[in-house]
Coordinates of C-alpha atoms and ligand atoms in Angstrom, one line a residue:
X1 CA 16.0 10.2 5.8
X2 CA 17.6 7.1 4.8
X3 CA 20.3 7.7 1.8
X4 CA 19.5 5.3 -0.8
X5 CA 23.0 5.4 -1.6
X6 CA 24.4 3.6 1.5
X7 CA 23.4 0.1 -0.9
X8 CA 26.1 1.2 -3.5
X9 CA 29.1 -0.8 -1.9
X10 CA 27.1 -4.0 -2.6
X11 CA 27.8 -3.2 -6.1
X12 CA 31.4 -4.4 -5.9
X13 CA 30.8 -7.9 -5.0
X14 CA 28.8 -7.7 -8.2
X15 CA 31.9 -6.2 -10.2
X16 CA 32.1 -7.6 -14.6
X17 CA 28.4 -9.2 -13.6
X18 CA 26.8 -7.3 -16.3
X19 CA 23.5 -8.7 -17.9
X20 CA 22.4 -7.8 -21.3
X21 CA 18.9 -7.5 -22.3
X22 CA 15.8 -8.4 -20.1
X23 CA 15.2 -12.4 -20.9
X24 CA 12.4 -14.2 -19.0
X25 CA 13.0 -17.4 -17.4
X26 CA 10.3 -19.2 -19.1
X27 CA 8.0 -21.4 -17.0
X28 CA 7.8 -24.2 -19.0
X29 CA 11.6 -25.0 -18.7
X30 CA 11.5 -24.5 -15.0
X31 CA 8.6 -26.8 -14.4
X32 CA 9.8 -29.6 -16.4
X33 CA 13.4 -29.9 -14.0
X34 CA 12.0 -32.9 -11.5
X35 CA 12.7 -32.9 -9.3
X36 CA 13.2 -28.6 -9.1
X37 CA 17.0 -28.3 -9.0
X38 CA 18.2 -26.2 -5.8
X39 CA 20.1 -23.3 -8.1
X40 CA 21.6 -20.3 -5.8
X41 CA 19.7 -16.8 -6.2
X42 CA 22.6 -14.1 -7.6
X43 CA 23.4 -11.5 -10.2
X44 CA 22.7 -13.9 -13.3
X45 CA 20.2 -16.4 -11.7
X46 CA 18.1 -14.4 -10.0
X47 CA 14.7 -16.8 -10.8
X48 CA 16.6 -19.3 -8.0
X49 CA 15.8 -19.1 -4.1
X50 CA 16.2 -21.7 -2.1
X51 CA 15.7 -25.5 -2.8
X52 CA 11.9 -26.5 -3.8
X53 CA 11.3 -22.5 -4.5
X54 CA 12.2 -20.6 -6.9
X55 CA 10.2 -17.3 -9.6
X56 CA 7.5 -20.5 -10.3
X57 CA 6.7 -21.2 -7.1
X58 CA 2.9 -19.9 -6.7
X59 CA 2.9 -18.2 -3.3
X60 CA -0.9 -18.9 -3.3
X61 CA 0.0 -22.0 -2.1
X62 CA 3.1 -22.8 -0.7
X63 CA 6.6 -20.7 0.6
X64 CA 9.6 -21.8 2.6
X65 CA 9.6 -22.3 6.0
X66 CA 13.7 -20.7 7.3
X67 CA 12.8 -21.1 11.1
X68 CA 14.4 -17.5 11.0
X69 CA 12.5 -15.4 13.3
X70 CA 13.3 -11.3 12.5
X71 CA 12.6 -8.6 15.0
X72 CA 11.7 -5.1 14.6
X73 CA 11.2 -2.0 17.0
X74 CA 8.6 0.4 15.7
X75 CA 8.7 3.7 18.3
X76 CA 6.4 6.1 17.9
X77 CA 6.9 10.0 19.0
X78 CA 5.2 13.2 17.7
X79 CA 8.0 15.5 17.0
X80 CA 9.0 18.1 14.5
X81 CA 10.5 17.3 11.0
X82 CA 11.1 19.6 7.7
X83 CA 11.6 17.4 5.3
X84 CA 12.1 19.3 1.9
X85 CA 13.8 22.8 4.5
X86 CA 10.4 24.3 3.9
X87 CA 10.4 24.7 8.1
X88 CA 9.7 22.6 10.9
X89 CA 6.3 21.2 11.5
X90 CA 4.9 18.8 13.7
X91 CA 4.9 15.1 12.5
X92 CA 4.3 12.0 14.0
X93 CA 7.6 9.8 13.6
X94 CA 8.9 6.3 13.3
X95 CA 12.2 5.8 15.3
X96 CA 12.6 9.3 15.0
X97 CA 12.7 8.8 10.7
X98 CA 11.2 9.7 8.0
X99 CA 10.4 7.5 6.2
X100 CA 10.5 4.9 8.9
X101 CA 13.2 2.4 9.0
X102 CA 12.7 -0.3 6.0
X103 CA 11.4 -3.6 7.4
X104 CA 13.7 -7.0 5.4
X105 CA 13.3 -10.5 5.5
X106 CA 13.3 -13.3 3.7
X107 CA 10.4 -14.8 1.9
X108 CA 9.2 -17.3 4.6
X109 CA 10.7 -15.6 8.3
X110 CA 8.8 -14.9 10.9
X111 CA 8.5 -11.3 11.3
X112 CA 7.7 -9.8 14.9
X113 CA 7.8 -6.1 15.4
X114 CA 7.3 -4.2 18.5
X115 CA 5.4 -1.5 18.3
X116 CA 5.6 1.5 21.3
X117 CA 3.2 4.1 21.0
X118 CA 5.0 7.0 22.3
X119 CA 2.9 9.4 20.8
X120 CA 0.9 11.0 24.2
X121 CA -2.1 12.2 22.8
X122 CA -3.1 10.1 20.7
X123 CA -3.5 6.7 20.0
X124 CA -2.3 4.2 16.6
X125 CA -2.6 1.0 15.2
X126 CA 0.3 -0.1 12.2
X127 CA -1.2 -2.1 9.4
X128 CA 1.5 -4.1 7.7
X129 CA 0.3 -3.2 4.0
X130 CA -0.2 -6.6 1.2
X131 CA 0.6 -9.3 3.5
X132 CA -1.9 -11.5 3.5
X133 CA -1.7 -12.8 7.2
X134 CA -2.7 -16.3 6.6
X135 CA -4.8 -17.7 9.8
X136 CA -3.3 -14.6 11.7
X137 CA -6.2 -11.8 10.9
X138 CA -5.1 -10.4 14.3
X139 CA -1.8 -9.4 13.5
X140 CA -3.5 -7.4 10.4
X141 CA -3.2 -4.0 12.6
X142 CA -6.8 -2.4 11.8
X143 CA -8.0 -0.6 14.3
X144 CA -12.2 -1.2 14.8
X145 CA -12.0 -4.3 13.3
X146 CA -8.8 -6.8 14.2
X147 CA -7.8 -4.3 17.3
X148 CA -8.3 -1.9 19.2
X149 CA -5.8 1.0 18.9
X150 CA -3.1 1.3 21.0
X151 CA -2.9 3.4 24.0
X152 CA -0.6 6.3 24.5
X153 CA 2.8 4.7 26.3
X154 CA 1.7 1.2 25.7
X155 CA 3.4 -1.6 23.1
X156 CA 2.1 -4.1 21.2
X157 CA 4.0 -7.2 19.4
X158 CA 2.9 -8.4 15.6
X159 CA 3.9 -11.5 14.5
X160 CA 2.8 -13.0 11.6
X161 CA 5.0 -15.3 8.4
X162 CA 6.2 -13.5 5.0
X163 CA 4.7 -16.0 2.7
X164 CA 4.6 -13.9 -0.1
X165 CA 7.8 -11.9 -1.6
X166 CA 8.5 -8.8 -2.6
X167 CA 8.1 -4.7 -1.7
X168 CA 5.6 -3.2 0.2
X169 CA 4.8 -0.6 3.2
X170 CA 3.6 -0.6 6.3
X171 CA 1.3 2.5 7.9
X172 CA -0.9 3.7 10.3
X173 CA -4.7 2.6 9.6
X174 CA -5.7 5.3 13.0
X175 CA -7.1 8.1 11.1
X176 CA -5.1 10.1 9.0
X177 CA -2.2 9.8 10.8
X178 CA -0.4 7.8 8.3
X179 CA 0.0 11.4 6.5
X180 CA 1.9 12.8 9.6
X181 CA 4.4 10.5 8.6
X182 CA 3.8 7.2 10.2
X183 CA 4.7 5.3 6.9
X184 CA 7.9 2.9 6.5
X185 CA 8.9 0.5 3.5
X186 CA 8.7 -3.5 3.2
X187 CA 10.8 -5.3 1.7
X188 CA 10.7 -9.2 1.3
X189 CA 13.6 -10.7 -0.4
X190 CA 12.9 -13.7 -3.3
X191 CA 13.0 -14.7 -6.2
X192 CA 12.7 -12.3 -9.4
X193 CA 11.7 -12.7 -13.4
X194 CA 15.1 -10.7 -14.3
X195 CA 18.3 -10.6 -13.9
X196 CA 20.1 -7.4 -11.8
X197 CA 23.0 -6.9 -10.0
X198 CA 22.0 -4.3 -7.4
X199 CA 19.4 -4.0 -5.6
X200 CA 18.7 -0.5 -5.1
X201 CA 16.0 -0.5 -2.2
X202 CA 12.7 1.4 -1.6
X203 CA 11.8 4.6 -3.2
X204 CA 8.6 5.8 -1.8
X205 CA 6.5 8.2 -3.4
X206 CA 4.2 10.5 -1.2
X207 CA 2.2 13.7 -1.3
X208 CA 2.7 16.3 2.0
X209 CA 1.0 19.1 3.5
X210 CA 2.5 21.7 5.7
X211 CA -0.5 21.8 7.3
X212 CA -1.0 18.9 9.9
X213 CA -3.6 15.8 7.9
X214 CA -5.7 15.8 11.1
X215 CA -7.0 19.4 10.1
X216 CA -7.2 18.6 6.5
X217 CA -9.7 15.7 7.0
X218 CA -11.8 17.7 9.4
X219 CA -11.9 19.7 6.5
X220 CA -12.9 17.4 3.9
X221 CA -15.9 15.8 6.3
X222 CA -17.2 19.3 6.5
X223 CA -16.0 21.1 3.5
X224 CA -17.7 21.2 0.1
X225 CA -15.6 21.5 -3.0
X226 CA -12.6 19.6 -4.3
X227 CA -10.2 17.5 -2.1
X228 CA -7.2 20.2 -0.6
X229 CA -4.1 19.2 -2.5
X230 CA -1.0 18.8 -1.4
X231 CA 2.1 21.3 -1.2
X232 CA 4.4 18.9 -2.3
X233 CA 5.4 15.4 -2.9
X234 CA 8.7 13.7 -1.3
X235 CA 11.0 11.0 -2.9
X236 CA 12.1 8.5 0.0
X237 CA 11.3 11.4 2.4
X238 CA 13.3 14.1 1.2
X239 CA 12.9 17.2 -1.9
X240 CA 13.5 20.4 -2.2
X241 CA 11.2 23.4 -1.8
X242 CA 9.4 26.1 -3.7
X243 CA 12.7 28.4 -2.7
X244 CA 15.2 25.6 -3.3
X245 CA 15.8 24.6 0.5
X246 CA 16.2 21.2 1.3
X247 CA 17.7 18.1 -1.2
X248 CA 17.2 15.5 -3.8
X249 CA 17.0 12.2 -3.3
X250 CA 20.1 10.8 -5.2
X251 CA 20.4 7.5 -6.8
X252 CA 23.8 6.3 -6.8
X253 CA 24.8 4.0 -10.1
X254 CA 28.0 2.4 -12.0
X255 CA 27.9 2.7 -15.5
X256 CA 27.5 -0.9 -17.0
X257 CA 25.5 -1.7 -14.2
X258 CA 21.3 -3.0 -14.4
X259 CA 19.4 -2.3 -11.0
X260 CA 16.5 -3.3 -9.3
X261 CA 14.4 0.1 -7.5
X262 CA 11.1 -0.4 -5.9
X263 CA 8.2 2.2 -5.8
X264 CA 5.7 2.6 -3.6
X265 CA 3.4 4.9 -2.9
X266 CA 2.6 6.1 0.2
X267 CA 0.6 9.4 -0.1
X268 CA -2.5 10.7 1.1
X269 CA -4.8 11.2 -2.2
X270 CA -1.8 11.6 -5.3
X271 CA -1.8 8.7 -8.0
X272 CA 1.9 9.2 -9.8
X273 CA 4.0 8.9 -13.4
X274 CA 6.9 8.1 -12.8
X275 CA 10.0 8.5 -15.6
X276 CA 13.7 8.3 -15.4
X277 CA 15.5 10.2 -18.4
X278 CA 17.2 8.4 -20.9
X279 CA 16.7 4.9 -19.0
X280 CA 13.6 2.9 -19.0
X281 CA 12.1 0.8 -16.9
X282 CA 11.0 -2.9 -17.2
X283 CA 8.6 -3.4 -14.5
X284 CA 9.1 -6.8 -12.8
X285 CA 6.6 -7.1 -10.1
X286 CA 3.5 -5.2 -9.3
X287 CA 2.3 -5.6 -5.3
X288 CA 3.2 -9.1 -4.8
X289 CA 3.1 -10.2 -7.7
X290 CA 5.6 -11.3 -10.7
X291 CA 4.3 -10.2 -13.7
X292 CA 5.8 -10.4 -16.9
X293 CA 8.2 -8.4 -17.7
X294 CA 7.3 -5.3 -19.4
X295 CA 9.0 -1.7 -20.7
X296 CA 7.7 1.2 -20.0
X297 CA 9.0 5.4 -19.9
X298 CA 5.8 6.3 -18.0
X299 CA 5.0 4.4 -14.8
X300 CA 1.6 5.1 -12.8
X301 CA 1.4 4.4 -9.2
X302 CA -1.9 4.9 -7.4
X303 CA -2.1 5.2 -3.6
X304 CA -0.9 1.8 -1.9
X305 CA 0.9 0.4 -4.8
X306 CA 4.2 -0.9 -5.7
X307 CA 6.0 -1.5 -8.8
X308 CA 9.6 -3.1 -8.9
X309 CA 11.4 -2.1 -11.8
X310 CA 14.9 -3.1 -13.5
X311 CA 16.9 -0.2 -15.4
X312 CA 20.7 -0.5 -17.0
X313 CA 23.0 2.4 -16.2
X314 CA 23.9 2.1 -20.2
X315 CA 24.1 6.5 -21.2
X316 CA 27.8 7.0 -22.7
X317 CA 29.3 9.8 -22.9
X318 CA 30.8 12.1 -19.6
X319 CA 29.4 10.6 -15.7
X320 CA 26.0 12.4 -16.2
X321 CA 23.2 12.9 -13.9
X322 CA 19.3 12.4 -14.8
X323 CA 16.3 13.1 -13.5
X324 CA 13.7 10.8 -12.2
X325 CA 11.0 13.0 -12.7
X326 CA 7.4 12.1 -10.8
X327 CA 4.7 13.5 -12.0
X328 CA 0.9 14.1 -11.7
X329 CA -2.1 12.4 -13.1
X330 CA -5.3 14.5 -14.3
X331 CA -7.0 17.2 -11.0
X332 CA -8.8 13.9 -10.4
X333 CA -6.5 12.1 -8.9
X334 CA -4.5 14.8 -6.6
X335 CA -2.1 17.7 -7.8
X336 CA 0.3 19.1 -5.4
X337 CA 1.1 23.0 -5.7
X338 CA 4.9 22.5 -6.0
X339 CA 3.7 21.6 -9.6
X340 CA 2.4 25.3 -10.2
X341 CA 6.2 26.4 -9.8
X342 CA 7.9 26.1 -13.5
X343 CA 11.3 26.1 -11.0
X344 CA 11.0 23.0 -9.7
X345 CA 11.7 19.7 -10.8
X346 CA 9.6 17.2 -9.1
X347 CA 11.5 14.3 -8.4
X348 CA 15.1 12.4 -7.6
X349 CA 18.7 12.5 -9.7
X350 CA 20.2 9.3 -11.3
X351 CA 23.8 9.9 -10.6
X352 CA 26.5 8.2 -12.4
X353 CA 30.3 7.9 -10.2
X354 CA 32.2 10.4 -11.3
X355 CA 29.6 13.0 -12.2
X356 CA 29.8 16.4 -11.1
X357 CA 27.7 17.1 -8.1
X358 CA 25.1 19.7 -9.7
X359 CA 21.3 19.0 -11.3
X360 CA 20.6 17.5 -14.3
X361 CA 20.0 18.7 -17.4
X362 CA 18.5 15.6 -18.7
X363 CA 15.2 15.9 -20.8
X364 CA 12.2 14.0 -20.1
X365 CA 9.9 11.7 -22.7
X366 CA 6.5 12.9 -22.8
X367 CA 4.3 11.3 -19.7
X368 CA 0.6 11.3 -19.9
X369 CA -1.8 12.7 -17.3
X370 CA -4.2 9.5 -16.3
X371 CA -5.3 7.9 -13.5
X372 CA -5.8 5.0 -14.3
X373 CA -3.5 1.7 -13.8
X374 CA -0.8 0.1 -15.5
X375 CA -1.7 -2.9 -18.0
X376 CA 0.3 -6.2 -17.7
X377 CA 0.4 -10.4 -17.3
X378 CA 1.1 -11.8 -14.2
X379 CA 4.1 -13.5 -14.9
X380 CA 2.7 -17.3 -13.5
X381 CA -0.9 -17.2 -14.5
X382 CA -4.0 -18.8 -12.3
X383 CA -7.0 -19.3 -14.1
X384 CA -10.3 -18.4 -11.7
X385 CA -13.0 -20.8 -12.1
X386 CA -15.7 -19.1 -14.2
X387 CA -18.8 -21.7 -13.4
X388 CA -20.4 -20.2 -10.1
X389 CA -19.9 -16.4 -12.0
X390 CA -23.5 -15.2 -13.0
X391 CA -24.7 -16.5 -9.3
X392 CA -22.3 -15.6 -7.4
X393 CA -21.7 -11.7 -8.2
X394 CA -22.7 -9.2 -5.8
X395 CA -22.7 -5.7 -6.6
X396 CA -21.0 -3.2 -4.1
X397 CA -22.7 0.4 -5.1
X398 CA -20.7 3.5 -4.2
X399 CA -22.8 6.5 -3.7
X400 CA -21.8 10.4 -2.3
X401 CA -24.1 11.6 0.7
X402 CA -24.8 14.0 3.4
X403 CA -24.7 12.1 6.8
X404 CA -24.9 13.6 10.8
X405 CA -24.3 17.2 11.5
X406 CA -23.8 17.5 7.4
X407 CA -20.4 15.5 7.5
X408 CA -19.7 14.6 3.9
X409 CA -19.9 10.7 3.5
X410 CA -19.2 7.8 0.7
X411 CA -21.6 5.0 1.2
X412 CA -21.2 1.5 -0.5
X413 CA -24.3 -0.1 -0.6
X414 CA -25.8 2.9 1.5
X415 CA -23.8 2.2 4.5
X416 CA -21.3 4.3 5.3
X417 CA -18.5 3.1 7.7
X418 CA -18.2 4.4 10.9
X419 CA -15.9 1.3 13.3
X420 CA -16.1 1.7 16.9
X421 CA -12.6 1.4 18.1
X422 CA -13.6 -0.1 21.4
X423 CA -15.6 -2.7 20.4
X424 CA -13.6 -3.9 16.9
X425 CA -15.3 -7.2 14.9
X426 CA -13.4 -9.2 16.6
X427 CA -15.0 -8.4 19.5
X428 CA -18.3 -9.1 17.7
X429 CA -17.5 -12.4 16.5
X430 CA -16.5 -13.7 19.9
X431 CA -19.6 -12.5 21.3
X432 CA -21.7 -14.1 18.6
X433 CA -23.5 -9.8 18.7
X434 CA -25.1 -8.8 15.8
X435 CA -23.5 -6.6 13.6
X436 CA -24.0 -2.8 13.7
X437 CA -24.9 -1.4 10.0
X438 CA -22.3 1.1 10.4
X439 CA -19.9 -1.7 10.5
X440 CA -20.5 -2.4 7.1
X441 CA -20.5 -6.4 6.9
X442 CA -20.5 -8.3 3.9
X443 CA -20.3 -12.0 5.6
X444 CA -18.3 -14.7 3.2
X445 CA -20.0 -17.7 5.0
X446 CA -18.6 -20.5 2.3
X447 CA -15.3 -22.4 2.5
X448 CA -13.0 -21.9 -0.8
X449 CA -15.3 -20.6 -2.5
X450 CA -14.8 -18.0 -5.5
X451 CA -16.5 -14.8 -4.1
X452 CA -17.0 -12.2 -7.7
X453 CA -18.1 -8.5 -6.0
X454 CA -18.4 -5.8 -8.9
X455 CA -17.8 -2.5 -7.5
X456 CA -19.9 0.2 -9.1
X457 CA -19.1 3.7 -9.2
X458 CA -21.1 6.9 -8.3
X459 CA -21.7 8.4 -12.3
X460 CA -22.5 12.1 -10.5
X461 CA -19.3 11.7 -8.1
X462 CA -17.0 9.9 -11.3
X463 CA -13.5 10.4 -9.4
X464 CA -11.3 7.1 -9.0
X465 CA -10.8 5.3 -5.9
X466 CA -7.4 3.6 -5.5
X467 CA -9.0 0.1 -3.9
X468 CA -7.3 -2.0 -1.4
X469 CA -8.2 -5.4 0.5
X470 CA -6.5 -6.8 3.1
X471 CA -6.2 -10.2 3.6
X472 CA -6.0 -11.4 0.0
X473 CA -4.5 -10.3 -3.2
X474 CA -8.0 -10.1 -5.5
X475 CA -7.9 -11.5 -9.1
X476 CA -8.9 -8.2 -11.0
X477 CA -10.9 -10.2 -13.9
X478 CA -12.1 -6.6 -15.6
X479 CA -12.9 -3.0 -15.2
X480 CA -14.6 -0.2 -17.8
X481 CA -17.0 2.9 -18.5
X482 CA -20.5 2.2 -18.5
X483 CA -23.2 0.0 -17.2
X484 CA -21.3 -3.6 -15.4
X485 CA -22.0 -6.2 -18.3
X486 CA -23.6 -9.3 -16.9
X487 CA -21.6 -11.4 -19.7
X488 CA -18.7 -14.0 -19.0
X489 CA -17.1 -13.3 -22.3
X490 CA -16.2 -10.0 -21.1
X491 CA -13.9 -10.6 -17.7
X492 CA -10.8 -12.1 -18.1
X493 CA -10.7 -15.7 -16.0
X494 CA -7.3 -17.7 -17.5
X495 CA -4.7 -15.4 -16.7
X496 CA -6.4 -11.8 -14.5
X497 CA -4.0 -9.6 -12.9
X498 CA -3.6 -10.4 -8.9
X499 CA -2.8 -7.7 -6.7
X500 CA -4.4 -5.6 -3.9
X501 CA -5.0 -2.5 -4.7
X502 CA -6.5 -1.4 -8.3
X503 CA -8.1 1.6 -9.5
X504 CA -11.9 1.8 -9.8
X505 CA -12.1 3.9 -12.9
X506 CA -14.8 7.1 -12.8
X507 CA -16.8 8.2 -15.1
X508 CA -20.5 10.4 -15.9
X509 CA -21.7 6.8 -17.6
X510 CA -20.8 4.9 -14.4
X511 CA -17.8 2.7 -14.1
X512 CA -17.1 -0.4 -12.7
X513 CA -14.4 -3.3 -11.5
X514 CA -15.1 -7.1 -11.0
X515 CA -12.8 -8.9 -8.0
X516 CA -12.7 -12.1 -7.4
X517 CA -10.9 -14.0 -4.8
X518 CA -11.4 -17.5 -2.3
X519 CA -12.6 -17.6 1.0
X520 CA -9.2 -19.2 1.9
X521 CA -8.4 -16.8 4.9
X522 CA -10.7 -16.5 7.6
X523 CA -11.0 -13.1 9.4
X524 CA -12.2 -9.5 9.3
X525 CA -11.0 -8.2 6.0
X526 CA -11.5 -4.4 5.2
X527 CA -11.8 -3.2 1.7
X528 CA -11.4 0.5 1.1
X529 CA -10.2 3.5 -0.7
X530 CA -6.9 4.3 -0.2
X531 CA -7.7 8.3 -0.4
X532 CA -7.2 8.8 3.3
X533 CA -9.9 11.3 3.1
X534 CA -12.2 9.1 1.5
X535 CA -11.6 5.9 3.6
X536 CA -12.3 9.0 7.2
X537 CA -15.5 9.7 5.2
X538 CA -16.9 5.9 4.9
X539 CA -15.5 4.7 1.6
X540 CA -14.8 1.5 3.1
X541 CA -16.4 -1.8 4.3
X542 CA -15.0 -5.1 5.8
X543 CA -15.6 -8.7 4.9
X544 CA -16.1 -11.7 7.2
X545 CA -14.8 -14.7 6.1
X546 CA -15.6 -17.9 7.3
X547 CA -16.6 -16.3 10.9
X548 CA -16.6 -19.9 12.6
X549 CA -13.3 -20.7 12.2
X550 CA -11.8 -16.8 12.9
X551 CA -11.5 -17.6 16.6
X552 CA -9.9 -20.7 16.4
X553 CA -7.3 -19.7 13.8
X554 CA -6.4 -16.3 15.6
X555 CA -5.3 -17.8 19.4
X556 CA -5.0 -16.8 22.4
X557 CA -7.0 -13.2 22.9
X558 CA -4.6 -12.4 25.9
X559 CA -3.1 -9.6 23.9
X560 CA -6.2 -8.4 22.2
X561 CA -8.3 -7.9 25.6
X562 CA -5.4 -6.5 27.4
X563 CA -5.1 -3.7 24.4
X564 CA -8.6 -3.1 24.6
X565 CA -8.7 -2.7 28.5
X566 CA -5.9 0.0 28.1
X567 CA -7.5 1.5 24.6
X568 CA -10.8 2.2 26.4
X569 CA -9.2 3.4 30.3
X570 CA -7.1 5.5 27.9
X571 CA -10.4 6.6 25.5
X572 CA -13.0 7.2 28.2
X573 CA -10.5 9.4 30.2
X574 CA -11.4 12.8 31.8
X575 CA -8.4 14.2 30.6
X576 CA -8.3 12.9 27.5
X577 CA -8.1 15.8 24.6
X578 CA -9.5 14.6 21.9
X579 CA -12.9 13.6 19.9
X580 CA -14.9 11.0 18.6
X581 CA -16.6 12.1 15.7
X582 CA -15.1 10.5 12.7
X583 CA -15.3 7.4 10.4
X584 CA -13.7 5.1 13.3
X585 CA -11.2 4.2 11.1
X586 CA -9.4 7.8 10.8
X587 CA -10.7 9.3 13.4
X588 CA -8.4 12.4 14.6
X589 CA -6.7 12.5 18.0
X590 CA -7.4 16.4 19.0
X591 CA -9.2 19.2 17.8
X592 CA -8.8 23.0 17.7
X593 CA -12.4 25.1 17.1
X594 CA -10.1 26.6 13.5
X595 CA -9.5 23.4 12.5
X596 CA -12.4 22.5 10.4
X597 CA -12.5 26.0 8.1
X598 CA -10.0 27.5 5.6
X599 CA -9.4 26.4 2.7
X600 CA -9.0 23.9 0.3
X601 CA -12.5 21.8 2.2
X602 CA -14.6 19.1 0.9
X603 CA -14.4 16.1 -0.8
Ligands
LIG1 CU1 -11.3 7.7 -2.9

């Protein structure tokens, strides 16, 4: 656990520079500066970055080239952990810590990450969530699509450029392994549209299971009924348990200062509502995209989403402590058993300098329990042409059903994704072999063309799904309940939200979500529900974008081929402990006979 309080000494550098109300920088004013004036990023000029690049730069089109390469080593091990004091359990950690280390670099840096799989009985595959991976599809870390998994005892180097700035996370894309602890956060430093004195860093929020997540996954695959509830919720890898063991995450602040705080939902199955008593949030960024700043006391964060907020430590009176509250949505988007314990406040503690070392007695504002997304506008609106919409728009219909051996599966357009770890999509592209139906491939052959996708939810299973796209930010042109309206004026082509995870609503009347993105990044890119159980049950598909150009953009395949040789050697070894039944994206590496029985099985 890395206490967020470690960032506090940086405050001293900004003493006396107290910012007032939130004033977003005017786009028009800045873009009138010709040539653009270089200014220095600081507490009262967060809009600045480097010569020619600032908050008004369109990161889809341009980014700095720093020439810097930042290198990180991530080493996975099987170990035990005890994040809330409830007791030791088996977990898989990165560099022995939960969450794993924060990867931090500057906008425009190259990032090199060396992953060592020291887990003795399982593969891995680490995905850098939300990173665009422009012309670097092979670095996306999605086993069965862009690579074979890393066999135990092997090492792989990922390298890519940070073309965006903001907050994100990395996690295992192998089975339900990220629920065992294989997650960490990423900060790409860059400009912001709202001033603050100090960056407090990232607060990852997660559900937490006392059972092994691969066991829960098997219950979900073979069971029926509701998803297994989690046991508790962790904030930056810590919380108290139902008996008062463990400790809260503390966020240390100094009165009068203005702070940036970055939230990431790293859960397996939970949407969260977040609020801080007496301290409303000014939301400045969603996923990797700056937004028109707005204030909220009830911030909804679905799995994989990020929100960067600014707040002021402005409470009068003696220095005190305040709750940062993390609440569930309705029963349809995940709930932890810890919420049944009235003695436990789920969250963390905002602590003013000089406050007594005790739990807060603050009262919170009213929060809702919905399962939907925040509504906001992008800071830099980028219009989408609508002229080809009606001829291009393609439905992707979600249904629930039963597959082979009565495994509960989700389907998209009748296909439940089941990738082959030994034969990722890149191999199909390389060899020119036709795709299998189980790969759920949708081709995007045209270059630099707008594609429109309407995802329609199963009215008989009206669950909301956090839909995540790799390789792109999508434009969310609209979403709603009922039948999809095939009329242009039902959608926002002018200033739609751009992000990489959005919540597909669920309703017995049907529900839909309209996404658009341009084919500007050749590769095989997953789009899937980020509820780990659902992805394992096949709620996933892949866009093969400009297939003919993929190999020429991703370069030499020596490391790819070597990784697959190592994986096949491990996977086909008679000594291997494990099974090979799963959607493939999230297959468990081991199975005990009693793993698939027990409470909480289902979808
Ligand atoms: Cu889902």
